[in-house]
Coordinates of C-alpha atoms in Angstrom, one line a residue:
Chain B
X43 CA 223.6 -79.7 -15.4
X44 CA 223.7 -77.6 -18.5
X45 CA 227.4 -77.1 -18.1
X46 CA 226.8 -80.9 -17.2
X47 CA 225.5 -81.2 -21.3
X48 CA 227.5 -78.6 -22.4
X49 CA 230.9 -80.9 -21.0
X50 CA 230.0 -83.6 -22.2
X51 CA 229.2 -82.0 -25.8
X52 CA 232.7 -80.9 -25.5
X53 CA 234.3 -83.9 -24.4
X54 CA 232.7 -85.9 -27.1
X55 CA 233.4 -83.9 -29.4
X56 CA 237.1 -83.9 -28.8
X57 CA 236.6 -87.3 -28.3
X58 CA 235.4 -86.8 -31.9
X59 CA 238.7 -85.0 -33.2
X60 CA 241.2 -87.3 -31.1
X61 CA 239.0 -90.3 -33.4
X62 CA 239.5 -88.7 -36.8
X63 CA 243.8 -87.7 -35.9
X64 CA 243.6 -91.2 -35.0
X65 CA 242.0 -92.3 -38.3
X66 CA 244.0 -90.9 -41.0
X67 CA 245.0 -93.1 -44.0
X68 CA 248.0 -93.6 -46.9
X69 CA 247.4 -95.1 -49.8
X70 CA 250.5 -96.5 -51.1
X71 CA 249.2 -95.3 -54.9
X72 CA 252.0 -98.1 -57.7
X73 CA 252.2 -97.3 -60.9
X74 CA 254.4 -98.3 -64.4
X75 CA 255.1 -95.5 -67.1
X76 CA 252.6 -93.3 -66.5
X77 CA 249.7 -95.3 -66.1
X78 CA 248.1 -96.2 -62.9
X79 CA 247.9 -99.9 -61.5
X80 CA 244.7 -101.0 -60.9
X81 CA 246.1 -102.8 -57.6
X82 CA 246.8 -99.2 -55.8
X83 CA 242.8 -98.8 -56.5
X84 CA 241.2 -101.9 -53.9
X85 CA 243.8 -100.6 -51.8
X86 CA 241.5 -96.9 -51.3
X87 CA 238.3 -98.9 -50.6
X88 CA 239.5 -100.8 -47.9
X89 CA 241.1 -97.8 -46.7
X90 CA 238.3 -96.1 -47.2
X91 CA 236.9 -98.8 -43.9
X92 CA 237.9 -96.9 -42.0
X93 CA 235.4 -94.2 -42.7
X94 CA 238.1 -91.5 -42.5
X95 CA 239.8 -88.6 -44.4
X96 CA 242.3 -90.3 -46.5
X97 CA 244.9 -89.2 -49.0
X98 CA 246.9 -91.1 -51.8
X99 CA 250.5 -90.8 -52.5
X100 CA 252.3 -91.1 -56.0
X101 CA 256.3 -91.4 -55.4
X102 CA 258.4 -91.2 -58.5
X103 CA 260.5 -89.8 -61.2
X104 CA 259.2 -86.4 -62.5
X105 CA 258.2 -88.2 -65.2
X106 CA 256.2 -91.4 -64.0
X107 CA 254.9 -88.9 -61.5
X108 CA 254.0 -86.2 -64.1
X109 CA 252.2 -88.9 -65.7
X110 CA 249.8 -90.1 -63.3
X111 CA 248.3 -87.1 -61.7
X112 CA 245.5 -86.2 -64.0
X113 CA 244.3 -90.6 -63.4
X114 CA 245.3 -90.7 -59.9
X115 CA 243.5 -86.9 -58.6
X116 CA 240.0 -88.4 -59.6
X117 CA 239.8 -91.4 -57.7
X118 CA 237.1 -91.5 -55.5
X119 CA 237.2 -90.9 -51.8
X120 CA 241.2 -89.1 -52.0
X121 CA 241.2 -86.2 -50.9
X122 CA 244.6 -85.5 -51.4
X123 CA 247.4 -86.6 -52.5
X124 CA 251.1 -86.1 -52.1
X125 CA 253.8 -86.0 -54.6
X126 CA 256.8 -86.6 -54.1
X127 CA 259.4 -86.9 -57.4
X128 CA 263.0 -87.1 -57.2
X129 CA 265.4 -89.7 -60.0
X130 CA 266.0 -92.2 -57.2
X131 CA 262.8 -92.7 -56.7
X132 CA 262.3 -94.7 -60.7
X133 CA 261.5 -97.5 -60.3
X134 CA 260.2 -97.6 -56.5
X135 CA 263.8 -98.8 -54.9
X136 CA 262.9 -99.7 -51.2
X137 CA 266.1 -98.5 -50.1
X138 CA 264.8 -94.4 -51.2
X139 CA 261.3 -95.4 -50.9
X140 CA 261.4 -96.5 -47.4
X141 CA 263.2 -94.1 -45.1
X142 CA 260.7 -90.9 -47.6
X143 CA 257.5 -92.8 -46.3
X144 CA 259.1 -93.3 -42.7
X145 CA 259.9 -89.4 -43.0
X146 CA 256.3 -88.7 -44.7
X147 CA 254.1 -90.8 -42.2
X148 CA 255.1 -88.2 -38.5
X149 CA 255.2 -85.5 -40.4
X150 CA 250.7 -85.7 -42.3
X151 CA 250.0 -88.0 -38.9
X152 CA 248.7 -90.8 -40.7
X153 CA 247.7 -93.8 -38.8
X154 CA 247.7 -96.4 -41.4
X155 CA 249.2 -96.8 -44.3
X156 CA 247.9 -99.1 -46.8
X157 CA 249.4 -100.3 -50.3
X158 CA 248.7 -103.5 -52.6
X159 CA 249.6 -106.7 -52.2
X160 CA 252.0 -106.4 -55.3
X161 CA 255.9 -107.6 -55.4
X162 CA 256.6 -103.6 -54.6
X163 CA 254.1 -103.3 -51.7
X164 CA 255.9 -106.7 -50.1
X165 CA 259.0 -104.5 -51.3
X166 CA 259.2 -101.8 -49.7
X167 CA 256.0 -102.1 -46.8
X168 CA 259.1 -104.4 -44.2
X169 CA 261.0 -102.1 -44.9
X170 CA 259.8 -98.7 -44.0
X171 CA 258.3 -101.7 -40.9
X172 CA 261.4 -101.9 -39.8
X173 CA 262.6 -98.1 -40.4
X174 CA 259.1 -97.2 -38.4
X175 CA 259.9 -100.9 -35.8
X176 CA 256.1 -101.8 -36.2
X177 CA 254.4 -104.2 -37.3
X178 CA 254.0 -105.4 -40.7
X179 CA 250.1 -106.8 -41.3
X180 CA 250.5 -108.5 -44.9
X181 CA 247.9 -109.3 -47.2
X182 CA 244.6 -108.8 -45.4
X183 CA 241.2 -109.9 -46.4
X184 CA 239.5 -107.8 -43.9
X185 CA 240.1 -104.9 -41.9
X186 CA 236.9 -103.3 -38.9
X187 CA 236.0 -99.6 -39.0
X188 CA 238.0 -99.8 -35.9
X189 CA 241.3 -99.3 -37.3
X190 CA 243.2 -101.9 -35.4
X191 CA 241.8 -105.4 -36.0
X192 CA 242.8 -107.5 -39.3
X193 CA 242.1 -110.4 -41.4
X194 CA 244.8 -111.8 -42.4
X195 CA 244.7 -115.9 -44.4
X196 CA 247.7 -118.2 -43.1
X197 CA 248.7 -121.8 -43.9
X198 CA 248.6 -121.2 -47.4
X199 CA 244.8 -120.3 -47.1
X200 CA 244.0 -123.5 -44.9
X201 CA 243.5 -121.0 -41.7
X202 CA 242.1 -117.5 -40.9
X203 CA 243.6 -115.2 -38.4
X204 CA 242.6 -112.0 -36.5
X205 CA 244.8 -109.9 -34.8
X206 CA 244.2 -106.6 -32.7
X207 CA 247.3 -104.1 -33.5
X208 CA 249.2 -103.1 -30.5
X209 CA 248.9 -99.2 -29.6
X210 CA 253.0 -100.1 -30.1
X211 CA 252.2 -100.1 -33.7
X212 CA 251.3 -96.0 -33.5
X213 CA 251.4 -96.5 -37.1
X214 CA 249.8 -99.2 -39.1
X215 CA 251.4 -100.4 -41.9
X216 CA 249.0 -103.2 -44.2
X217 CA 249.2 -104.2 -47.1
X218 CA 246.1 -105.5 -48.7
X219 CA 244.4 -108.7 -51.5
X220 CA 243.7 -106.5 -53.6
X221 CA 240.4 -109.5 -55.0
X222 CA 239.6 -109.2 -51.0
X223 CA 238.3 -105.6 -51.8
X224 CA 237.0 -103.6 -54.7
X225 CA 238.4 -101.0 -56.5
X226 CA 237.5 -97.7 -55.9
X227 CA 236.0 -95.7 -58.7
X228 CA 238.0 -93.1 -60.7
X229 CA 236.8 -89.9 -62.4
X230 CA 234.5 -88.3 -59.3
X231 CA 237.2 -87.3 -57.1
X232 CA 238.6 -84.5 -56.9
X233 CA 242.1 -84.3 -54.7
X234 CA 243.7 -81.7 -53.6
X235 CA 247.9 -82.4 -54.2
X236 CA 250.7 -81.8 -51.7
X237 CA 254.2 -82.0 -52.5
X238 CA 256.6 -83.8 -50.5
X239 CA 260.2 -83.2 -49.5
X240 CA 262.0 -85.8 -52.0
X241 CA 264.4 -86.8 -49.5
X242 CA 267.6 -88.7 -51.3
X243 CA 268.6 -91.6 -50.1
X244 CA 272.1 -92.9 -50.0
X245 CA 271.4 -96.3 -51.0
X246 CA 274.3 -98.7 -52.8
X247 CA 271.8 -100.5 -54.7
X248 CA 270.7 -99.4 -59.1
X249 CA 268.1 -100.5 -60.7
X250 CA 270.4 -102.1 -64.0
X251 CA 267.4 -102.9 -65.9
X252 CA 263.9 -105.0 -65.8
X253 CA 262.8 -108.1 -68.3
X254 CA 259.2 -107.6 -68.7
X255 CA 257.0 -111.0 -70.6
X256 CA 254.3 -108.8 -72.6
X257 CA 251.4 -110.6 -73.8
X258 CA 248.3 -109.0 -75.8
X259 CA 246.0 -110.3 -73.1
X260 CA 244.0 -108.9 -69.9
X261 CA 246.5 -108.9 -67.1
X262 CA 246.9 -112.3 -65.0
X263 CA 245.7 -110.5 -61.4
X264 CA 243.0 -108.2 -61.8
X265 CA 241.2 -110.4 -65.3
X266 CA 237.6 -111.2 -65.0
X267 CA 238.8 -115.1 -66.2
X268 CA 241.6 -116.6 -66.3
X269 CA 242.4 -120.6 -68.5
X270 CA 245.4 -122.0 -65.6
X271 CA 247.6 -124.5 -67.1
X272 CA 249.6 -127.2 -64.9
X273 CA 252.9 -130.4 -65.8
X274 CA 249.9 -132.2 -67.6
X275 CA 250.6 -130.0 -70.5
X276 CA 254.5 -131.4 -71.4
X277 CA 255.6 -129.4 -73.4
X278 CA 255.9 -124.7 -73.5
X279 CA 254.9 -125.2 -77.2
X280 CA 251.9 -128.1 -75.7
X281 CA 251.2 -125.1 -72.8
X282 CA 251.0 -122.9 -75.7
X283 CA 249.1 -124.7 -78.2
X284 CA 246.7 -126.0 -76.7
X285 CA 245.8 -122.7 -73.9
X286 CA 246.1 -120.0 -75.4
X287 CA 242.5 -120.7 -78.3
X288 CA 240.5 -121.7 -75.4
X289 CA 241.8 -117.6 -73.5
X290 CA 241.7 -115.6 -76.5
X291 CA 238.3 -117.4 -76.8
X292 CA 237.3 -116.6 -73.3
X293 CA 239.0 -113.6 -73.2
X294 CA 241.1 -114.9 -70.9
X295 CA 245.2 -113.8 -68.9
X296 CA 247.1 -117.5 -69.1
X297 CA 248.2 -118.4 -65.6
X298 CA 250.0 -121.6 -64.3
X299 CA 251.3 -124.3 -61.7
X300 CA 254.1 -123.5 -60.4
X301 CA 254.9 -127.6 -61.8
X302 CA 254.7 -126.2 -65.4
X303 CA 256.6 -122.5 -64.3
X304 CA 259.5 -124.6 -63.2
X305 CA 259.0 -126.9 -66.1
X306 CA 259.8 -124.1 -67.6
X307 CA 256.1 -124.7 -69.9
X308 CA 255.4 -121.0 -69.1
X309 CA 256.4 -117.7 -67.1
X310 CA 257.0 -116.7 -64.1
X311 CA 254.7 -114.3 -63.7
X312 CA 252.0 -115.7 -64.8
X313 CA 252.5 -118.5 -61.5
X314 CA 249.0 -118.7 -59.3
X315 CA 249.5 -119.8 -55.8
X316 CA 251.1 -118.7 -52.9
X317 CA 254.2 -118.0 -53.8
X318 CA 252.7 -116.3 -56.9
X319 CA 249.9 -114.6 -57.7
X320 CA 246.1 -114.7 -55.4
X321 CA 243.2 -114.5 -58.5
X322 CA 239.4 -114.9 -58.0
X323 CA 238.3 -114.3 -61.1
X324 CA 234.6 -115.1 -61.9
X325 CA 236.0 -117.5 -64.3
X326 CA 239.3 -120.2 -63.5
X327 CA 240.2 -123.0 -65.4
X328 CA 241.8 -125.5 -64.5
X329 CA 243.6 -127.3 -66.9
X330 CA 245.9 -130.4 -66.6
X331 CA 246.9 -128.9 -62.4
X332 CA 245.9 -131.7 -60.4
X333 CA 245.5 -129.2 -57.6
X334 CA 247.7 -128.8 -54.5
X335 CA 247.3 -126.8 -51.5
X336 CA 249.2 -124.0 -52.7
X337 CA 248.5 -123.4 -55.8
X338 CA 244.4 -123.5 -54.5
X339 CA 245.6 -120.8 -52.4
X340 CA 246.0 -119.2 -55.2
X341 CA 242.5 -119.1 -56.7
X342 CA 240.2 -120.6 -54.9
X343 CA 238.3 -117.6 -53.8
X344 CA 236.9 -117.3 -57.9
X345 CA 233.2 -118.4 -58.7
X346 CA 233.1 -120.5 -60.6
X347 CA 235.8 -122.8 -61.3
X348 CA 236.7 -125.2 -64.4
X349 CA 239.1 -128.3 -63.8
X350 CA 239.7 -130.8 -66.7
X351 CA 242.2 -133.9 -65.6
X352 CA 241.9 -136.9 -66.1
X353 CA 243.1 -137.8 -63.4
X354 CA 239.7 -138.8 -61.5
X355 CA 241.0 -138.2 -58.3
X356 CA 242.7 -135.9 -58.7
X357 CA 242.8 -132.8 -55.3
X358 CA 241.3 -129.7 -57.8
X359 CA 238.0 -131.6 -58.0
X360 CA 237.1 -131.2 -55.0
X361 CA 236.7 -127.8 -55.4
X362 CA 235.3 -127.5 -59.1
X363 CA 231.5 -126.4 -60.0
X364 CA 232.5 -128.4 -62.6
X365 CA 234.0 -131.4 -63.7
X366 CA 235.6 -133.1 -66.2
X367 CA 237.3 -136.0 -66.2
X368 CA 238.7 -136.4 -69.4
X369 CA 242.9 -136.1 -71.7
X370 CA 243.0 -132.4 -71.5
X371 CA 244.9 -132.2 -75.1
X372 CA 241.2 -133.9 -76.9
X373 CA 238.9 -131.6 -74.4
X374 CA 240.8 -128.1 -74.5
X375 CA 240.0 -128.2 -77.8
X376 CA 237.1 -129.7 -77.5
X377 CA 236.3 -126.3 -75.7
X378 CA 237.8 -123.8 -77.6
X379 CA 236.1 -124.6 -80.8
X380 CA 232.5 -125.2 -79.3
X381 CA 232.8 -122.2 -76.9
X382 CA 234.1 -120.2 -80.4
X383 CA 230.6 -121.5 -81.5
X384 CA 228.5 -120.2 -79.3
X385 CA 229.7 -116.8 -79.8
X386 CA 229.0 -116.7 -83.5
Chain L
X187 CA 283.7 -112.2 -45.8
X188 CA 280.8 -113.7 -43.4
X189 CA 277.5 -115.4 -44.4
X190 CA 275.2 -115.3 -42.3
X191 CA 272.0 -117.1 -42.6
X192 CA 268.4 -118.0 -41.6
X193 CA 266.3 -120.9 -41.3
X194 CA 263.4 -120.3 -39.0
X195 CA 260.2 -122.1 -38.1
X196 CA 258.4 -120.7 -35.0
X197 CA 255.1 -122.0 -33.4
X198 CA 255.0 -125.1 -34.9
X199 CA 254.8 -128.9 -33.8
X200 CA 256.7 -130.3 -36.6
X201 CA 260.3 -128.3 -37.4
X202 CA 261.2 -129.5 -40.9
X203 CA 263.4 -127.6 -42.8
X204 CA 261.2 -124.9 -44.2
X205 CA 261.5 -125.2 -48.3
X206 CA 262.4 -122.0 -49.5
X207 CA 265.3 -122.0 -46.1
X208 CA 266.8 -124.8 -47.3
X209 CA 266.3 -122.4 -50.8
X210 CA 269.2 -119.8 -49.0
X211 CA 271.8 -122.3 -47.4
X212 CA 272.4 -124.2 -50.3
X213 CA 271.8 -121.0 -52.2
X214 CA 275.5 -119.5 -49.6
X215 CA 277.2 -122.9 -49.8
X216 CA 277.1 -122.5 -54.1
X217 CA 279.1 -118.9 -53.2
X218 CA 281.6 -120.5 -51.5
X219 CA 282.0 -123.6 -53.7
X220 CA 281.8 -121.1 -56.9
X221 CA 284.5 -118.4 -55.6
X222 CA 283.9 -115.8 -57.1
X223 CA 284.1 -114.3 -53.8
X224 CA 286.3 -115.8 -50.4
X225 CA 283.7 -117.1 -48.6
X226 CA 285.2 -117.6 -44.8
X227 CA 282.4 -118.2 -43.2
X228 CA 278.4 -120.3 -43.5
X229 CA 276.4 -119.1 -39.7
X230 CA 273.2 -121.0 -39.9
X231 CA 270.9 -119.2 -37.6
X232 CA 267.3 -120.3 -36.2
X233 CA 265.1 -118.4 -33.8
X234 CA 262.9 -120.9 -31.8
X235 CA 261.4 -123.8 -29.3
X236 CA 264.2 -126.0 -28.7
X237 CA 263.3 -128.7 -31.6
X238 CA 264.3 -125.8 -33.9
X239 CA 267.4 -127.0 -33.4
X240 CA 267.4 -129.9 -36.5
X241 CA 266.6 -127.1 -38.4
X242 CA 270.9 -125.8 -38.0
X243 CA 271.9 -129.1 -37.5
X244 CA 269.7 -129.4 -41.1
X245 CA 271.7 -126.6 -42.2
X246 CA 275.2 -127.3 -40.9
X247 CA 274.9 -131.6 -42.3
X248 CA 274.1 -129.5 -46.0
X249 CA 277.7 -127.4 -45.6
X250 CA 276.6 -124.7 -42.7
X251 CA 279.6 -124.0 -40.5
X252 CA 278.6 -122.8 -37.4
X253 CA 275.0 -122.6 -35.7
X254 CA 273.3 -120.2 -33.4
X255 CA 269.7 -121.0 -31.9
X256 CA 268.0 -118.5 -30.1
X257 CA 266.5 -120.3 -27.8
X258 CA 262.7 -119.1 -26.9
X259 CA 259.7 -121.1 -24.8
X260 CA 257.7 -123.6 -26.6
X261 CA 254.6 -122.8 -28.4
X262 CA 255.3 -119.0 -27.9
X263 CA 254.7 -116.6 -31.5
X264 CA 257.8 -114.9 -32.5
X265 CA 256.5 -111.9 -34.3
X266 CA 258.6 -111.7 -37.8
X267 CA 259.5 -107.9 -35.8
X268 CA 260.9 -109.7 -33.1
X269 CA 262.9 -112.1 -35.4
X270 CA 263.8 -109.5 -37.5
X271 CA 265.5 -107.5 -33.7
X272 CA 267.0 -110.4 -32.6
X273 CA 268.7 -111.1 -35.8
X274 CA 269.5 -107.5 -36.5
X275 CA 271.6 -107.8 -32.4
X276 CA 273.8 -111.1 -33.6
X277 CA 274.1 -110.1 -36.7
X278 CA 276.1 -106.9 -35.5
X279 CA 277.5 -108.5 -33.3
X280 CA 279.0 -111.7 -35.5
X281 CA 280.6 -108.8 -38.2
X282 CA 278.0 -110.5 -40.9
X283 CA 278.3 -109.3 -44.4
X284 CA 275.8 -110.9 -46.7
X285 CA 272.3 -112.6 -45.5
X286 CA 270.2 -114.6 -47.6
X287 CA 266.9 -116.1 -45.8
X288 CA 263.8 -117.4 -47.4
X289 CA 261.2 -114.6 -49.2
X290 CA 258.4 -116.2 -46.6
X291 CA 257.8 -118.3 -43.8
X292 CA 255.2 -121.3 -45.3
X293 CA 253.3 -120.6 -42.1
X294 CA 252.6 -116.8 -41.3
X295 CA 253.0 -116.4 -45.0
X296 CA 253.8 -112.9 -43.8
X297 CA 256.9 -112.5 -45.7
X298 CA 257.9 -109.5 -43.5
X299 CA 261.2 -110.5 -41.2
X300 CA 264.3 -109.3 -44.1
X301 CA 262.6 -106.3 -45.3
X302 CA 262.5 -105.8 -41.8
X303 CA 265.6 -106.1 -40.9
X304 CA 266.9 -104.3 -43.6
X305 CA 265.0 -101.9 -43.0
X306 CA 266.3 -101.7 -39.3
X307 CA 270.3 -102.4 -40.6
X308 CA 269.7 -99.9 -42.6
X309 CA 271.0 -102.5 -45.5
X310 CA 271.1 -102.7 -49.1
X311 CA 268.3 -105.6 -49.9
X312 CA 267.2 -107.2 -53.1
X313 CA 263.3 -109.2 -52.0
X314 CA 262.3 -112.0 -54.8
X315 CA 266.2 -113.3 -55.8
X316 CA 265.9 -115.4 -58.4
X317 CA 269.6 -115.5 -59.5
X318 CA 272.6 -113.7 -57.0
X319 CA 276.0 -112.7 -57.5
X320 CA 278.3 -111.8 -55.9
X321 CA 281.7 -109.8 -57.4
X322 CA 285.4 -108.1 -56.3
X323 CA 285.2 -105.7 -54.2
X324 CA 281.3 -106.8 -52.7
X325 CA 279.4 -105.8 -55.5
X326 CA 276.6 -108.1 -55.0
X327 CA 274.4 -108.6 -58.4
X328 CA 270.9 -109.8 -57.8
X329 CA 268.2 -110.5 -60.2
X330 CA 264.3 -110.3 -59.0
X331 CA 260.4 -111.9 -59.2
X332 CA 258.6 -109.0 -60.0
X333 CA 255.0 -108.1 -61.2
X334 CA 255.6 -109.2 -65.2
X335 CA 259.0 -109.7 -65.0
X336 CA 261.8 -109.6 -63.9
X337 CA 264.8 -106.5 -62.3
X338 CA 268.2 -106.8 -62.1
X339 CA 269.9 -104.5 -59.1
X340 CA 273.2 -103.9 -58.2
X341 CA 274.6 -103.4 -54.7
X342 CA 277.3 -103.4 -52.4
X343 CA 277.6 -105.6 -49.5
X344 CA 275.7 -105.4 -46.9
X345 CA 273.1 -106.5 -48.2
X346 CA 270.0 -109.2 -46.8
X347 CA 269.0 -111.4 -49.9
X348 CA 265.7 -113.3 -49.7
X349 CA 265.3 -116.2 -51.8
X350 CA 262.5 -117.3 -54.4
X351 CA 261.8 -120.4 -54.9
X352 CA 263.6 -120.6 -58.4
X353 CA 267.1 -119.8 -57.1
X354 CA 268.3 -123.1 -56.6
X355 CA 267.7 -127.1 -56.0
X356 CA 268.5 -127.2 -52.4
X357 CA 271.2 -130.5 -52.2
X358 CA 270.2 -133.5 -49.9
X359 CA 272.8 -133.6 -46.5
X360 CA 274.6 -137.1 -47.4
X361 CA 275.4 -139.9 -44.9
X362 CA 278.6 -139.0 -44.1
X363 CA 277.9 -135.4 -43.8
X364 CA 275.4 -135.8 -41.0
X365 CA 277.2 -137.5 -39.3
X366 CA 279.5 -134.9 -39.9
X367 CA 277.0 -132.4 -38.6
X368 CA 277.0 -134.6 -35.0
X369 CA 280.4 -132.2 -34.2
X370 CA 280.0 -129.1 -35.5
X371 CA 279.1 -126.4 -33.1
X372 CA 276.1 -124.6 -32.4
X373 CA 276.1 -121.3 -30.2
X374 CA 273.4 -121.4 -28.0
X375 CA 271.7 -118.2 -26.5
X376 CA 268.7 -116.5 -24.8
X377 CA 266.5 -113.6 -26.1
X378 CA 267.7 -112.3 -22.2
X379 CA 271.0 -112.4 -23.8
X380 CA 270.4 -110.3 -26.3
X381 CA 268.7 -107.8 -24.4
X382 CA 265.2 -108.6 -26.2
X383 CA 261.3 -108.4 -25.5
X384 CA 260.3 -110.8 -27.8
X385 CA 256.2 -110.7 -26.0
X386 CA 254.1 -110.2 -29.3
X387 CA 252.1 -106.7 -29.9
X388 CA 249.4 -108.1 -32.2
X389 CA 247.3 -109.8 -30.4
X390 CA 245.5 -113.2 -31.5
X391 CA 240.7 -113.0 -31.5
X392 CA 240.8 -115.7 -33.4
X393 CA 242.1 -118.3 -35.8
X394 CA 238.9 -120.4 -37.9
X395 CA 238.7 -122.4 -40.7
X396 CA 238.1 -120.4 -44.2
X397 CA 234.8 -121.8 -45.9
X398 CA 234.7 -124.7 -47.3
X399 CA 234.3 -124.9 -50.6
X400 CA 232.1 -127.5 -52.1
X401 CA 232.9 -129.0 -55.5
X402 CA 229.9 -129.4 -57.9
X403 CA 230.8 -132.8 -59.1
X404 CA 231.6 -134.3 -62.6
X405 CA 230.4 -133.8 -65.9
X406 CA 230.5 -136.1 -69.0
X407 CA 231.7 -134.6 -72.3
X408 CA 232.4 -131.5 -72.9
X409 CA 228.6 -131.2 -74.1
X410 CA 227.7 -130.8 -70.6
X411 CA 230.1 -128.8 -69.9
X412 CA 229.9 -125.7 -72.1
X413 CA 226.6 -126.2 -71.3
X414 CA 226.8 -126.4 -67.5
X415 CA 228.8 -122.7 -67.8
X416 CA 226.1 -120.7 -70.4
X417 CA 223.9 -121.5 -67.7
X418 CA 227.1 -119.4 -65.1
X419 CA 226.6 -116.9 -67.7
X420 CA 230.2 -117.4 -68.2
X421 CA 229.9 -118.4 -72.0

């Protein structure tokens, strides 16, 4: 009897340790100019659903890694930070970063790799999946603690797919929809740091340059308020003249529909929608946006949606909490004024 | 040099040319028209059920030279990793130098096929390209859409490019070209011929409707709008 109990205990404990080994997650910590990309904190929260040890990995040039290390060590819930420093990693080129991850993951017994579903995650992770011959599980909004059941939107958010990953995919490669997970807190963590060998890629791809849109406003993906404009603004000049003051009055980021971007009224990086950014702010103001499915896919998780549109039948009114049928050229400046005086 | 162009639409009843893939076809044709580098052939490939052949015909009508159809059973789900495995085989077989494909299918929204393929082949990749230039010596200059702006990279063939929506404005096929396309050759391949097992790895547990959002109705004036916003605590 005793023996059986002992056996069972040992079996249980070995099972438990097998499971612990099974769920060992790593979060790809994205950074730019020596600063952590906030979206990675949402990926940390997703990783912690698995209830196991969570490590982070920081990859970049020596100065990038040094610059961001103190900050990432303090992320709550991360027990270890792996670092790999080389000039090859300076701009997160997939050709260099994916092979590194492909060598680190098996070596460190990682079962789950997480990143935010950003341009970097979307570029590096599929390549990694190809190298490891593992499925890519993109843009998840939920996962179960078992670590093999994931939920993700398909058809531009018009359907929700729940999938179970197969043991064939030994390492789960997952990108996370940031608006579906809270940000992990920082300041309480005290992760240890371990350097991993930087593998030099033999890729022919070279980084040349970049042009970033400089803005003094909050970052669109993480802003708590967003003011977005559509084609109805008619020109870039109007776009700025009408929307900027409202965004400033609300302390909001500026977004745009694809129509406004294609017409040249706003920069590509401001696009909200299926092919642009997915946002879920406290307040989303849609001015002169009809509300095409592709646009709704990027903002319908917002808490309060305000729509201003001349067309009373515009589909945006079907999702808006507060709708105003009006000419935006009059209504938006009036709204701006009234918000400013309400603040004063 | 040969171009392989990719236009796949799987497990969907309406077999339209997916918008991002027609951008890829358009770009392949423009590269040839620019003549900065001689493009010997443009092949359109689709992986899907019998109806996928219409997608290939559209690409041929736009200007692709030949088509390849990897035929999958009706209603079969072909995952990005399976598509990439099939493409890898065909690409190696046909000695392709450049693959242009859409950045993500509008049904499964996974956006991973191009990257998986590049990883499997060990080729360079230009994801979310909004500008593509081919130069002598096989140099490829790519402008990519990144968060916050644009990034320029330079690479060498062979390369996999995935297209951003802003890469170009696809042309319409003219009636004479649609007629001509009917004479172009489409090679049919069975997945078994490639030695591939396309069984899905991801098991679908459920597909459900997202929670419906109810519109909260309209207000009559900016004043009412302001008071509603105050009520909600946003101002």
